[in-house]
Amino acid sequence: MNKNTNNLILPTADNIKRTPMYVGAKSEELFCWYHEPVSTNRLDAVVVICPSISLEYMNSYRTLRYTADYFAASGIPALRIDYLGTGSSAKDKNNRSVIDSKIYSINLAREVASKLSGCNNVILLGFRLGALFAALAAEKKYNESMIFWAGIFNGRKYVRELKALQMTASIDYIQSDKYEIDTAGTLFTTEQTDELSQLNLINRDINYRNILLLNRDDFNKDKKQISFWKKSITVNEINSINFSGIVCDAHETTVPFDTISELVEYTMHEVSHVSIKNDEFDEYTSEISIIEDEALIIEKFVQFGINKSNFGIISEPSKINHELPIIIISNSGANHQVGPNDLYLTIARKLSAIGFICLRFDVHGIGDSLIYGEEDHNVYPENSELQIKSCQSFLAEQYNSKKYILTGLCSGAYMSFNAAHKIDNNSIVESILINPLTYHWEPGMILSDSPVASYQAWSWYKQALFNRESWLKLISGKISYKNLLISLKNRLIDLYNSVRVNFINNSDESDINSLYSKLNTICYKNKVKLTFLFSDTDPGLDMLMLNAGKLVKKLIRTQLVSIITISNANHTFSRYAPRAEAVDKLIYHIRSNYLNLDTKK
């Protein structure tokens, strides 16, 4: 939901226009969103927003989208980008280094932004590592101004942060031989780590007339570096309020509207108040070609639903088999359609490489499916099955499709489960649920209302049983005995309820919200197969078996339910090896059930 900030104009469908596009050379296109004022009375500047990478890219997506909206509503167009080889952009066919691909992307985006807006004054806004990339991109060209939002000045320090994060992982992963850094979706080889470590803006002149620093409110600023820059250029500073709220888990993020307000107002005062008329720009496309697993696939963005309020990206094979079901992938939490750690992107492209059409889409209020004036960031939207139906209607128009496979992680798993329960037109042949955390949701519920917390706590203590350090902490009193006793009590309650449900009144269909009732409806009445894909450390399998284990075992015997488990994986598969295993097993499952291929490994 847009928030009124001081005297800024609220972004609405009437005063800004948001346009998705692919730009750049064929097979090396960047995916971008261009936010522009509807009014022709614009300011003589355009902002290119350079995001960070990996987890910070995902979690800051919401804030940077709002930032672009508020710039546009105030008369300053803004361009958001996915770097080449990241997000929804094409792959880097020239295999540039990590740094060179980012610099190439930013320089391309700067040219495109200037042509789109008609402005020569291109302001680079870099968030975290994006600020370091933007500073390097500007070295060979003079720039009016740049905005460092919690910018990284020293690549070596950032690498140390990543390595420290890797060491704090709750699961003891086997270190990859290929990657030195493998954490939170970030993959760097030793060579790439060394390259990033050598980047340093300390005591380095940069090609700007002025810089705006948005300093973190939870971290001491680099006074020595700021003093060095002030010797030759104008440096202004703003304190970024609630920085931690921007980069925390996506479903918990808060947008710092006050900081955005200061940022936009500062920029408005720095640029000329003149009307800019831009020529028509047509150097962009709505689809791209990608080579995935040696197969040519096509990706294209689509907008559909009421007032085209849903956004998604379709991956399709070069030759379409209309007999195959289409895969629909729903948001995981508040992550946009790329999915946590690029999981959805990877699944969609690999499935398209073997012949399937896939749609990964944003539900209302998540990612880029926004309805101005309505609440955003609702990870369990009411009547989510209606948005699945909207996907089906759109895909039926485009491909004359009649059969669908639904999938998603976490809340996306719930939406796939809920749609299989409520849509009874025989269009859904299977729902593949990846680490679901609930099977029931009502309007007004909040995440803490879910019973998952007690299962998560028990899962943690169960893993701790086999950990020597945990026993030492218990003996020395460093583990809370109170929390342990609460967990034991909750476990006994869960076990009692399990016996009651599975062996006493499992035939009672009066409770339509019970897991037993829903499974019966989905598998027997609606004739939808269910596949569960669980991380072995996640509580989902425990929840399923305790609440409906007897029925689940029966459904497994009749091949209406199947269960896949992944070892040493966390909830979002943030490490490469278990994530790759999860993708491989999901692809193998779909291929062996829907393609007439020899699927023996």
Coordinates of C-alpha atoms in Angstrom, one line a residue:
M1 CA 0.0 0.0 0.0
N2 CA 1.4 3.4 -0.9
K3 CA 2.1 5.7 2.0
N4 CA 1.8 9.5 2.0
T5 CA 5.3 10.9 2.8
N6 CA 5.5 14.6 3.5
N7 CA 4.6 16.6 0.4
L8 CA 5.4 13.8 -2.2
I9 CA 2.8 12.8 -4.7
L10 CA 1.4 9.3 -4.1
P11 CA 2.1 6.9 -7.0
T12 CA -1.2 5.8 -8.6
A13 CA -2.3 4.3 -11.9
D14 CA -3.3 7.8 -13.0
N15 CA 0.0 9.5 -12.5
I16 CA 2.7 6.9 -13.3
K17 CA 3.1 4.2 -15.9
R18 CA 5.2 1.0 -15.3
T19 CA 6.5 -0.9 -18.4
P20 CA 8.4 -4.2 -18.4
M21 CA 10.9 -4.7 -21.2
Y22 CA 13.9 -6.6 -22.4
V23 CA 16.7 -4.4 -23.8
G24 CA 20.1 -5.0 -25.3
A25 CA 21.8 -7.2 -27.8
K26 CA 20.1 -10.4 -29.0
S27 CA 20.5 -13.3 -26.5
E28 CA 22.1 -10.9 -24.0
E29 CA 19.0 -8.8 -23.0
L30 CA 18.5 -7.2 -19.6
F31 CA 15.1 -7.4 -18.0
C32 CA 14.0 -4.0 -16.8
W33 CA 11.0 -2.1 -15.4
Y34 CA 10.6 1.5 -16.6
H35 CA 8.7 3.8 -14.2
E36 CA 7.7 7.1 -15.8
P37 CA 5.3 10.0 -15.1
V38 CA 2.1 10.1 -17.1
S39 CA 2.4 13.9 -17.3
T40 CA 4.7 15.4 -19.9
N41 CA 5.9 17.9 -17.4
R42 CA 9.0 16.0 -16.2
L43 CA 12.3 16.9 -14.6
D44 CA 15.5 16.8 -16.6
A45 CA 16.9 13.6 -15.0
V46 CA 16.4 9.9 -15.0
V47 CA 17.4 7.4 -12.3
V48 CA 18.9 4.0 -13.0
I49 CA 18.5 1.7 -9.9
C50 CA 21.3 -0.8 -9.5
P51 CA 20.4 -3.5 -7.1
S52 CA 22.6 -5.7 -4.9
I53 CA 22.9 -9.4 -5.5
S54 CA 21.5 -12.7 -4.2
L55 CA 19.6 -12.5 -1.0
E56 CA 19.9 -8.7 -0.7
Y57 CA 18.6 -8.4 -4.3
M58 CA 15.5 -10.4 -3.3
N59 CA 14.8 -8.8 0.0
S60 CA 15.3 -5.2 -1.1
Y61 CA 13.1 -5.7 -4.2
R62 CA 10.0 -4.3 -2.6
T63 CA 11.8 -1.1 -1.3
L64 CA 13.5 -0.4 -4.6
R65 CA 10.2 -0.9 -6.5
Y66 CA 8.5 1.7 -4.3
T67 CA 11.5 4.0 -4.7
A68 CA 11.1 3.9 -8.5
D69 CA 7.4 4.6 -8.1
Y70 CA 7.9 7.7 -6.0
F71 CA 10.5 9.0 -8.3
A72 CA 8.1 8.7 -11.2
A73 CA 5.2 10.2 -9.4
S74 CA 7.4 13.3 -8.6
G75 CA 8.3 13.8 -12.3
I76 CA 11.6 11.8 -12.5
P77 CA 11.5 8.5 -14.6
A78 CA 13.3 5.5 -13.1
L79 CA 14.7 2.3 -14.6
R80 CA 15.0 -0.8 -12.5
I81 CA 17.3 -3.6 -13.8
D82 CA 18.3 -7.2 -13.4
Y83 CA 22.0 -7.6 -14.2
L84 CA 22.9 -9.8 -17.1
G85 CA 22.9 -13.4 -15.9
T86 CA 20.8 -12.6 -12.9
G87 CA 17.1 -12.4 -12.1
S88 CA 14.9 -12.5 -15.3
S89 CA 17.6 -11.2 -17.6
A90 CA 19.3 -13.4 -20.3
K91 CA 22.4 -15.3 -19.6
D92 CA 25.9 -13.8 -20.3
K93 CA 26.8 -15.7 -23.5
N94 CA 30.2 -14.0 -23.5
N95 CA 31.1 -15.3 -20.0
R96 CA 32.2 -12.0 -18.7
S97 CA 33.6 -11.8 -15.2
V98 CA 31.2 -11.1 -12.3
I99 CA 32.3 -7.5 -12.2
D100 CA 32.4 -6.9 -16.0
S101 CA 28.9 -8.3 -16.5
K102 CA 27.6 -5.8 -13.9
I103 CA 29.4 -2.9 -15.4
Y104 CA 28.2 -3.9 -18.9
S105 CA 24.6 -4.1 -17.6
I106 CA 24.8 -0.7 -15.9
N107 CA 26.3 1.1 -18.9
L108 CA 23.6 -0.5 -21.1
A109 CA 20.9 0.6 -18.7
R110 CA 22.2 4.1 -18.6
E111 CA 22.0 4.4 -22.4
V112 CA 18.5 2.9 -22.5
A113 CA 17.3 5.2 -19.7
S114 CA 18.6 8.3 -21.5
K115 CA 16.9 7.3 -24.7
L116 CA 13.6 6.4 -22.9
S117 CA 13.4 9.6 -21.0
G118 CA 15.2 12.0 -23.4
C119 CA 17.4 13.1 -20.4
N120 CA 21.2 13.4 -20.6
N121 CA 21.4 13.6 -16.8
V122 CA 21.4 10.0 -15.8
I123 CA 21.6 9.4 -12.0
L124 CA 22.9 6.0 -10.8
L125 CA 21.3 4.8 -7.6
G126 CA 23.3 1.9 -6.2
F127 CA 22.0 -0.2 -3.3
R128 CA 24.7 -2.1 -1.3
L129 CA 27.0 -3.9 -3.7
G130 CA 25.1 -2.2 -6.6
A131 CA 26.7 1.1 -5.4
L132 CA 30.2 -0.4 -5.9
F133 CA 29.3 -1.7 -9.3
A134 CA 27.8 1.7 -10.3
A135 CA 30.9 3.6 -9.1
L136 CA 33.1 1.4 -11.3
A137 CA 30.8 1.8 -14.3
A138 CA 31.2 5.6 -14.1
E139 CA 35.0 5.6 -14.1
K140 CA 35.3 6.2 -17.8
K141 CA 32.5 8.8 -18.1
Y142 CA 31.8 11.9 -16.2
N143 CA 28.5 11.9 -14.3
E144 CA 26.5 14.6 -12.7
S145 CA 25.6 12.7 -9.5
M146 CA 25.3 9.3 -7.9
I147 CA 23.4 7.9 -4.9
F148 CA 25.1 5.4 -2.6
W149 CA 22.4 3.6 -0.6
A150 CA 24.2 1.7 2.2
G151 CA 26.9 1.3 -0.4
I152 CA 29.8 -1.1 -0.2
F153 CA 33.1 0.7 -0.5
N154 CA 35.4 -2.3 0.0
G155 CA 34.8 -5.7 -1.8
R156 CA 37.1 -7.5 0.7
K157 CA 34.8 -6.5 3.6
Y158 CA 31.8 -7.7 1.7
V159 CA 33.4 -11.1 1.0
R160 CA 34.2 -11.4 4.8
E161 CA 30.5 -10.7 5.5
L162 CA 29.5 -13.5 3.2
K163 CA 32.0 -16.0 4.6
A164 CA 30.9 -15.1 8.2
L165 CA 27.3 -15.7 7.1
Q166 CA 28.3 -19.1 5.6
M167 CA 29.9 -20.1 8.9
T168 CA 26.7 -19.4 10.9
A169 CA 24.6 -21.8 8.8
S170 CA 22.4 -24.0 11.0
I171 CA 23.2 -27.0 8.8
D172 CA 26.6 -28.5 8.4
Y173 CA 26.9 -28.6 4.7
I174 CA 29.6 -30.3 2.8
Q175 CA 31.8 -27.6 1.3
S176 CA 31.6 -27.5 -2.5
D177 CA 34.7 -28.1 -4.4
K178 CA 33.5 -25.7 -7.1
Y179 CA 32.4 -22.7 -4.9
E180 CA 34.4 -21.0 -2.2
I181 CA 31.2 -19.0 -1.2
D182 CA 27.9 -20.8 -1.2
T183 CA 25.5 -19.1 1.1
A184 CA 22.1 -17.4 0.9
G185 CA 21.9 -18.1 -2.8
T186 CA 25.3 -16.5 -3.4
L187 CA 27.7 -18.6 -5.5
F188 CA 31.3 -17.5 -6.0
T189 CA 34.3 -19.5 -7.2
T190 CA 37.7 -18.8 -5.7
E191 CA 38.5 -16.8 -8.8
Q192 CA 35.3 -14.7 -8.5
T193 CA 35.9 -14.2 -4.7
D194 CA 39.4 -12.9 -5.4
E195 CA 38.1 -10.6 -8.1
L196 CA 35.5 -9.1 -5.8
S197 CA 38.0 -8.8 -2.9
Q198 CA 40.2 -6.6 -5.0
L199 CA 37.5 -4.0 -5.6
N200 CA 38.1 -1.0 -3.4
L201 CA 36.8 2.6 -3.5
I202 CA 38.9 3.7 -0.5
N203 CA 40.9 6.7 -1.4
R204 CA 39.9 6.4 -5.0
D205 CA 38.7 9.3 -7.1
I206 CA 35.3 8.7 -8.8
N207 CA 33.9 10.6 -11.8
Y208 CA 31.0 12.5 -10.2
R209 CA 30.1 16.1 -9.5
N210 CA 28.3 15.2 -6.4
I211 CA 27.3 12.2 -4.3
L212 CA 24.4 11.5 -2.0
L213 CA 25.1 9.0 0.7
L214 CA 22.2 7.2 2.4
N215 CA 24.0 5.9 5.5
R216 CA 22.9 2.9 7.5
D217 CA 21.3 3.6 10.8
D218 CA 22.8 0.4 12.3
F219 CA 26.4 0.8 11.2
N220 CA 29.1 3.4 11.6
K221 CA 29.8 5.3 8.4
D222 CA 33.3 5.5 6.9
K223 CA 34.3 9.0 7.9
K224 CA 37.8 8.7 6.5
Q225 CA 36.4 7.8 3.0
I226 CA 33.8 10.6 3.1
S227 CA 36.4 13.1 4.1
F228 CA 38.6 12.0 1.2
W229 CA 35.8 12.5 -1.3
K230 CA 34.8 15.9 0.1
K231 CA 38.2 17.2 -1.0
S232 CA 37.2 17.1 -4.7
I233 CA 33.4 16.6 -5.0
T234 CA 30.2 17.6 -3.2
V235 CA 29.0 15.0 -0.7
N236 CA 25.6 15.1 1.0
E237 CA 24.3 12.6 3.5
I238 CA 21.0 11.2 4.7
N239 CA 20.5 8.6 7.4
S240 CA 18.6 5.6 6.0
I241 CA 16.0 4.8 8.6
N242 CA 15.4 1.2 9.5
F243 CA 18.0 -0.2 7.1
S244 CA 17.6 -3.7 8.6
G245 CA 13.9 -3.6 7.6
I246 CA 14.9 -3.4 4.0
V247 CA 17.1 -6.5 3.9
C248 CA 15.5 -8.9 6.4
D249 CA 13.5 -11.9 5.2
A250 CA 11.3 -10.7 2.3
H251 CA 8.0 -11.4 4.1
E252 CA 9.1 -9.3 7.0
T253 CA 10.5 -6.3 5.1
T254 CA 9.3 -2.8 5.9
V255 CA 9.6 0.1 3.3
P256 CA 11.4 3.2 4.7
F257 CA 9.0 5.7 3.2
D258 CA 10.6 8.6 5.1
T259 CA 14.0 7.8 3.7
I260 CA 12.5 7.5 0.2
S261 CA 10.8 10.9 0.7
E262 CA 14.1 12.6 1.6
L263 CA 15.9 10.9 -1.3
V264 CA 13.3 12.0 -3.9
E265 CA 13.0 15.5 -2.5
Y266 CA 16.8 15.9 -2.5
T267 CA 17.0 14.7 -6.2
M268 CA 14.1 17.1 -7.2
H269 CA 16.0 20.1 -5.8
E270 CA 19.2 19.0 -7.6
V271 CA 17.8 18.8 -11.2
S272 CA 16.4 21.3 -13.6
H273 CA 12.7 21.9 -13.5
V274 CA 12.1 21.7 -17.3
S275 CA 9.8 19.8 -19.5
I276 CA 11.4 17.0 -21.4
K277 CA 9.9 15.5 -24.5
N278 CA 11.3 12.2 -25.4
D279 CA 11.2 10.6 -28.8
E280 CA 9.4 7.3 -29.2
F281 CA 11.8 4.5 -28.0
D282 CA 11.3 1.1 -29.7
E283 CA 14.6 -0.6 -29.0
Y284 CA 13.1 -3.2 -26.7
T285 CA 11.2 -6.5 -26.9
S286 CA 8.8 -8.5 -24.9
E287 CA 10.5 -11.9 -25.3
I288 CA 14.0 -13.4 -25.4
S289 CA 15.7 -16.6 -26.5
I290 CA 17.8 -18.6 -24.1
I291 CA 19.8 -21.8 -24.4
E292 CA 19.1 -24.0 -21.4
D293 CA 20.6 -27.5 -21.2
E294 CA 21.5 -27.3 -24.9
A295 CA 17.8 -26.6 -25.8
L296 CA 16.4 -23.3 -27.2
I297 CA 13.6 -21.8 -25.0
I298 CA 11.7 -18.6 -25.3
E299 CA 10.9 -16.4 -22.3
K300 CA 8.3 -13.6 -22.4
F301 CA 6.7 -11.4 -19.8
V302 CA 2.9 -11.3 -19.6
Q303 CA 0.3 -9.2 -17.8
F304 CA -3.2 -10.6 -17.3
G305 CA -6.2 -10.7 -15.0
I306 CA -8.4 -7.8 -14.0
N307 CA -6.9 -4.6 -15.5
K308 CA -3.8 -6.7 -16.3
S309 CA -2.9 -6.6 -12.6
N310 CA -1.0 -9.9 -12.5
F311 CA 2.5 -10.0 -13.8
G312 CA 4.4 -13.2 -14.8
I313 CA 7.0 -14.6 -17.1
I314 CA 6.4 -17.6 -19.4
S315 CA 9.1 -20.0 -20.4
E316 CA 8.2 -22.1 -23.4
P317 CA 10.1 -24.7 -25.6
S318 CA 10.9 -23.8 -29.2
K319 CA 8.5 -26.5 -30.2
I320 CA 5.3 -26.7 -28.2
N321 CA 3.5 -30.0 -27.4
H322 CA -0.1 -29.0 -26.6
E323 CA -0.8 -32.4 -25.0
L324 CA 1.5 -31.6 -22.1
P325 CA 0.1 -29.9 -18.9
I326 CA 1.3 -26.3 -18.3
I327 CA 3.1 -25.7 -15.0
I328 CA 2.0 -22.7 -12.9
I329 CA 4.4 -21.6 -10.2
S330 CA 3.1 -19.3 -7.4
N331 CA 5.1 -16.9 -5.2
S332 CA 7.1 -18.2 -2.3
G333 CA 6.4 -15.8 0.6
A334 CA 7.0 -12.2 -0.5
N335 CA 9.7 -13.2 -3.1
H336 CA 8.9 -12.1 -6.6
Q337 CA 8.5 -14.6 -9.5
V338 CA 12.3 -15.4 -9.8
G339 CA 11.9 -17.3 -6.5
P340 CA 14.2 -17.6 -3.5
N341 CA 17.8 -18.3 -4.7
D342 CA 16.5 -18.3 -8.3
L343 CA 14.7 -21.6 -7.6
Y344 CA 11.6 -20.8 -9.7
L345 CA 13.7 -19.4 -12.6
T346 CA 15.8 -22.5 -12.6
I347 CA 12.8 -24.9 -12.5
A348 CA 10.9 -23.1 -15.2
R349 CA 13.8 -22.9 -17.6
K350 CA 14.8 -26.6 -17.1
L351 CA 11.3 -27.8 -17.6
S352 CA 10.9 -25.7 -20.7
A353 CA 14.1 -27.3 -22.0
I354 CA 12.4 -30.7 -22.0
G355 CA 9.2 -29.5 -23.5
F356 CA 6.9 -27.9 -20.9
I357 CA 5.4 -24.4 -20.8
C358 CA 5.8 -22.8 -17.4
L359 CA 4.3 -19.6 -15.9
R360 CA 5.9 -18.1 -12.8
F361 CA 3.7 -15.3 -11.7
D362 CA 3.3 -12.8 -8.9
V363 CA 0.0 -12.9 -7.0
H364 CA -1.6 -9.6 -6.1
G365 CA 0.5 -7.5 -3.7
I366 CA 3.7 -9.4 -4.3
G367 CA 6.5 -8.6 -6.7
D368 CA 5.2 -6.6 -9.6
S369 CA 1.5 -7.5 -9.4
L370 CA 0.5 -4.3 -7.7
I371 CA -2.9 -2.7 -7.4
Y372 CA -2.4 0.9 -6.3
G373 CA -4.4 1.8 -3.2
E374 CA -4.7 -1.8 -2.0
E375 CA -2.6 -3.6 0.6
D376 CA 0.6 -5.2 -0.6
H377 CA 2.8 -7.9 0.9
N378 CA 0.1 -10.4 1.8
V379 CA 1.8 -13.7 1.4
Y380 CA -1.4 -15.7 2.0
P381 CA -3.9 -13.7 -0.1
E382 CA -7.6 -14.4 0.4
N383 CA -9.2 -16.5 -2.4
S384 CA -5.8 -17.2 -4.0
E385 CA -7.5 -19.9 -6.0
L386 CA -9.2 -17.2 -8.1
Q387 CA -5.8 -15.9 -9.2
I388 CA -4.8 -19.5 -10.2
K389 CA -8.1 -19.6 -12.2
S390 CA -7.1 -16.3 -13.8
C391 CA -3.8 -17.9 -14.8
Q392 CA -5.6 -20.9 -16.3
S393 CA -8.0 -18.6 -18.3
F394 CA -5.1 -16.6 -19.7
L395 CA -3.1 -19.7 -20.6
A396 CA -6.2 -21.3 -22.2
E397 CA -6.5 -18.3 -24.4
Q398 CA -2.8 -18.3 -25.3
Y399 CA -2.3 -22.1 -25.8
N400 CA -5.7 -23.7 -25.7
S401 CA -4.5 -25.6 -22.7
K402 CA -6.7 -27.7 -20.6
K403 CA -4.4 -29.4 -18.1
Y404 CA -2.2 -27.8 -15.4
I405 CA 0.4 -28.8 -12.8
L406 CA 0.6 -26.4 -9.9
T407 CA 3.7 -25.9 -7.7
G408 CA 5.4 -23.5 -5.3
L409 CA 7.4 -23.3 -2.2
C410 CA 6.0 -22.4 1.3
S411 CA 3.0 -20.1 0.7
G412 CA 3.2 -21.1 -3.0
A413 CA 2.8 -24.7 -1.8
Y414 CA -0.3 -23.6 0.2
M415 CA -1.8 -21.8 -2.8
S416 CA -1.2 -24.9 -5.0
F417 CA -2.8 -27.1 -2.3
N418 CA -5.7 -24.7 -1.8
A419 CA -6.4 -24.5 -5.6
A420 CA -6.4 -28.2 -5.9
H421 CA -9.0 -28.3 -3.1
K422 CA -11.3 -25.6 -4.4
I423 CA -11.0 -25.9 -8.2
D424 CA -13.0 -29.0 -9.1
N425 CA -13.2 -28.7 -12.9
N426 CA -10.7 -31.5 -13.6
S427 CA -8.2 -29.0 -15.0
I428 CA -5.5 -29.6 -12.3
V429 CA -3.7 -33.0 -12.8
E430 CA -1.2 -32.5 -10.0
S431 CA 0.0 -30.2 -7.3
I432 CA 3.6 -30.3 -6.3
L433 CA 4.0 -28.8 -2.8
I434 CA 7.5 -27.7 -1.9
N435 CA 8.1 -27.4 1.9
P436 CA 4.5 -26.3 2.8
L437 CA 4.1 -24.9 6.3
T438 CA 0.4 -24.9 6.6
Y439 CA -2.7 -26.5 5.0
H440 CA -5.3 -24.1 6.3
W441 CA -5.5 -20.3 6.2
E442 CA -8.3 -17.8 6.9
P443 CA -8.6 -14.1 6.4
G444 CA -7.3 -12.2 9.4
M445 CA -4.8 -14.9 10.4
I446 CA -1.1 -13.9 10.8
L447 CA 2.0 -16.1 10.3
S448 CA 2.3 -16.6 14.0
D449 CA -1.1 -18.2 14.1
S450 CA 0.2 -21.2 12.2
P451 CA 0.9 -24.3 14.3
V452 CA 4.2 -24.6 12.5
A453 CA 6.2 -22.9 15.3
S454 CA 5.9 -25.9 17.6
Y455 CA 6.9 -28.3 14.8
Q456 CA 9.9 -26.1 13.9
A457 CA 11.0 -26.0 17.6
W458 CA 10.8 -29.8 17.8
S459 CA 12.7 -30.2 14.6
W460 CA 15.5 -28.0 16.0
Y461 CA 15.7 -30.0 19.2
K462 CA 15.6 -33.3 17.3
Q463 CA 18.6 -32.3 15.2
A464 CA 20.3 -31.0 18.3
L465 CA 20.1 -34.6 19.8
F466 CA 22.9 -35.6 17.5
N467 CA 25.0 -32.5 18.0
R468 CA 27.8 -32.6 20.6
E469 CA 27.9 -28.9 21.0
S470 CA 24.2 -28.8 21.8
W471 CA 24.6 -31.3 24.5
L472 CA 27.5 -29.3 26.0
K473 CA 25.3 -26.2 25.9
L474 CA 22.4 -28.1 27.6
I475 CA 24.7 -29.4 30.4
S476 CA 26.2 -26.0 31.0
G477 CA 22.8 -24.3 31.1
K478 CA 23.3 -22.3 27.9
I479 CA 20.1 -23.7 26.4
S480 CA 16.8 -22.5 27.9
Y481 CA 15.3 -25.4 30.0
K482 CA 12.0 -23.5 29.9
N483 CA 11.8 -23.5 26.1
L484 CA 12.8 -27.1 26.0
L485 CA 10.0 -28.1 28.4
I486 CA 7.5 -26.0 26.4
S487 CA 8.6 -27.8 23.2
L488 CA 8.2 -31.2 24.9
K489 CA 4.8 -30.3 26.1
N490 CA 3.7 -29.1 22.6
R491 CA 5.1 -32.3 21.2
L492 CA 3.0 -34.4 23.5
I493 CA -0.1 -32.4 22.6
D494 CA 0.7 -32.9 18.9
L495 CA 1.1 -36.6 19.4
Y496 CA -2.2 -36.9 21.3
N497 CA -3.9 -35.0 18.5
S498 CA -2.3 -37.3 15.9
V499 CA -3.6 -40.4 17.6
R500 CA -7.1 -38.8 17.9
V501 CA -7.2 -37.8 14.3
N502 CA -5.6 -40.8 12.7
F503 CA -7.1 -43.6 14.7
I504 CA -10.3 -42.3 16.4
N505 CA -12.2 -40.0 14.2
N506 CA -10.4 -40.0 10.9
S507 CA -13.6 -40.8 9.0
D508 CA -15.3 -37.6 10.4
E509 CA -15.8 -35.4 7.3
S510 CA -17.8 -32.7 9.2
D511 CA -14.7 -30.5 9.6
I512 CA -14.2 -29.3 6.0
N513 CA -11.0 -27.5 7.1
S514 CA -9.3 -30.7 8.4
L515 CA -6.3 -32.0 6.5
Y516 CA -8.1 -35.4 6.3
S517 CA -11.1 -33.8 4.6
K518 CA -9.0 -31.7 2.2
L519 CA -6.9 -34.7 1.2
N520 CA -9.9 -36.8 0.5
T521 CA -11.5 -34.0 -1.6
I522 CA -8.3 -33.3 -3.6
C523 CA -7.3 -36.9 -4.3
Y524 CA -10.7 -38.7 -4.6
K525 CA -13.3 -36.1 -5.6
N526 CA -11.1 -33.7 -7.6
K527 CA -8.8 -36.4 -8.9
V528 CA -5.6 -34.4 -8.3
K529 CA -2.4 -36.1 -7.5
L530 CA -0.3 -34.6 -4.8
T531 CA 3.5 -34.7 -4.6
F532 CA 5.3 -33.3 -1.5
L533 CA 8.9 -32.3 -1.8
F534 CA 10.4 -31.7 1.7
S535 CA 13.8 -30.6 3.1
D536 CA 14.7 -33.2 5.7
T537 CA 15.3 -30.4 8.3
D538 CA 11.9 -28.7 7.6
P539 CA 8.9 -29.5 9.8
G540 CA 6.5 -30.0 6.8
L541 CA 6.7 -33.8 6.6
D542 CA 6.3 -34.1 10.4
M543 CA 3.1 -31.9 10.2
L544 CA 1.7 -34.0 7.3
M545 CA 2.2 -37.4 9.0
L546 CA 1.1 -36.4 12.4
N547 CA -2.1 -34.8 11.1
A548 CA -3.1 -37.3 8.4
G549 CA -0.5 -40.0 8.4
K550 CA -2.9 -42.9 8.1
L551 CA -4.6 -41.4 5.1
V552 CA -1.3 -40.3 3.5
K553 CA 0.1 -43.9 3.7
K554 CA -3.1 -45.2 2.0
L555 CA -2.8 -42.5 -0.8
I556 CA 0.8 -43.4 -1.3
R557 CA -0.1 -47.1 -1.8
T558 CA -2.7 -46.0 -4.4
Q559 CA -0.2 -43.7 -6.1
L560 CA -2.3 -40.6 -5.5
V561 CA 0.4 -39.1 -3.2
S562 CA 4.2 -39.2 -3.4
I563 CA 6.8 -37.8 -1.1
I564 CA 10.3 -36.7 -2.1
T565 CA 12.9 -35.7 0.6
I566 CA 16.1 -33.7 0.2
S567 CA 19.0 -34.2 2.6
N568 CA 20.9 -31.3 4.3
A569 CA 18.5 -28.7 2.9
N570 CA 17.0 -25.7 4.6
H571 CA 13.5 -24.3 3.9
T572 CA 14.5 -22.3 0.8
F573 CA 17.3 -24.5 -0.4
S574 CA 19.8 -21.6 0.0
R575 CA 22.9 -23.9 -0.6
Y576 CA 23.8 -25.1 -4.1
A577 CA 24.0 -28.9 -3.7
P578 CA 20.6 -29.5 -2.1
R579 CA 19.0 -26.9 -4.3
A580 CA 20.4 -28.7 -7.4
E581 CA 19.2 -32.0 -6.0
A582 CA 15.7 -30.7 -5.4
V583 CA 15.5 -29.3 -8.9
D584 CA 16.8 -32.5 -10.4
K585 CA 14.3 -34.7 -8.5
L586 CA 11.4 -32.4 -9.4
I587 CA 12.3 -32.4 -13.1
Y588 CA 12.8 -36.2 -13.0
H589 CA 9.4 -36.7 -11.4
I590 CA 7.5 -34.5 -14.0
R591 CA 9.4 -36.0 -16.9
S592 CA 8.8 -39.6 -15.8
N593 CA 5.1 -39.0 -15.3
Y594 CA 4.2 -36.9 -18.3
L595 CA 6.8 -37.6 -21.1
N596 CA 7.2 -40.8 -23.0
L597 CA 10.9 -41.0 -22.4
D598 CA 13.3 -43.5 -21.0
T599 CA 13.8 -41.9 -17.6
K600 CA 16.1 -44.4 -16.1
K601 CA 19.2 -42.9 -14.6

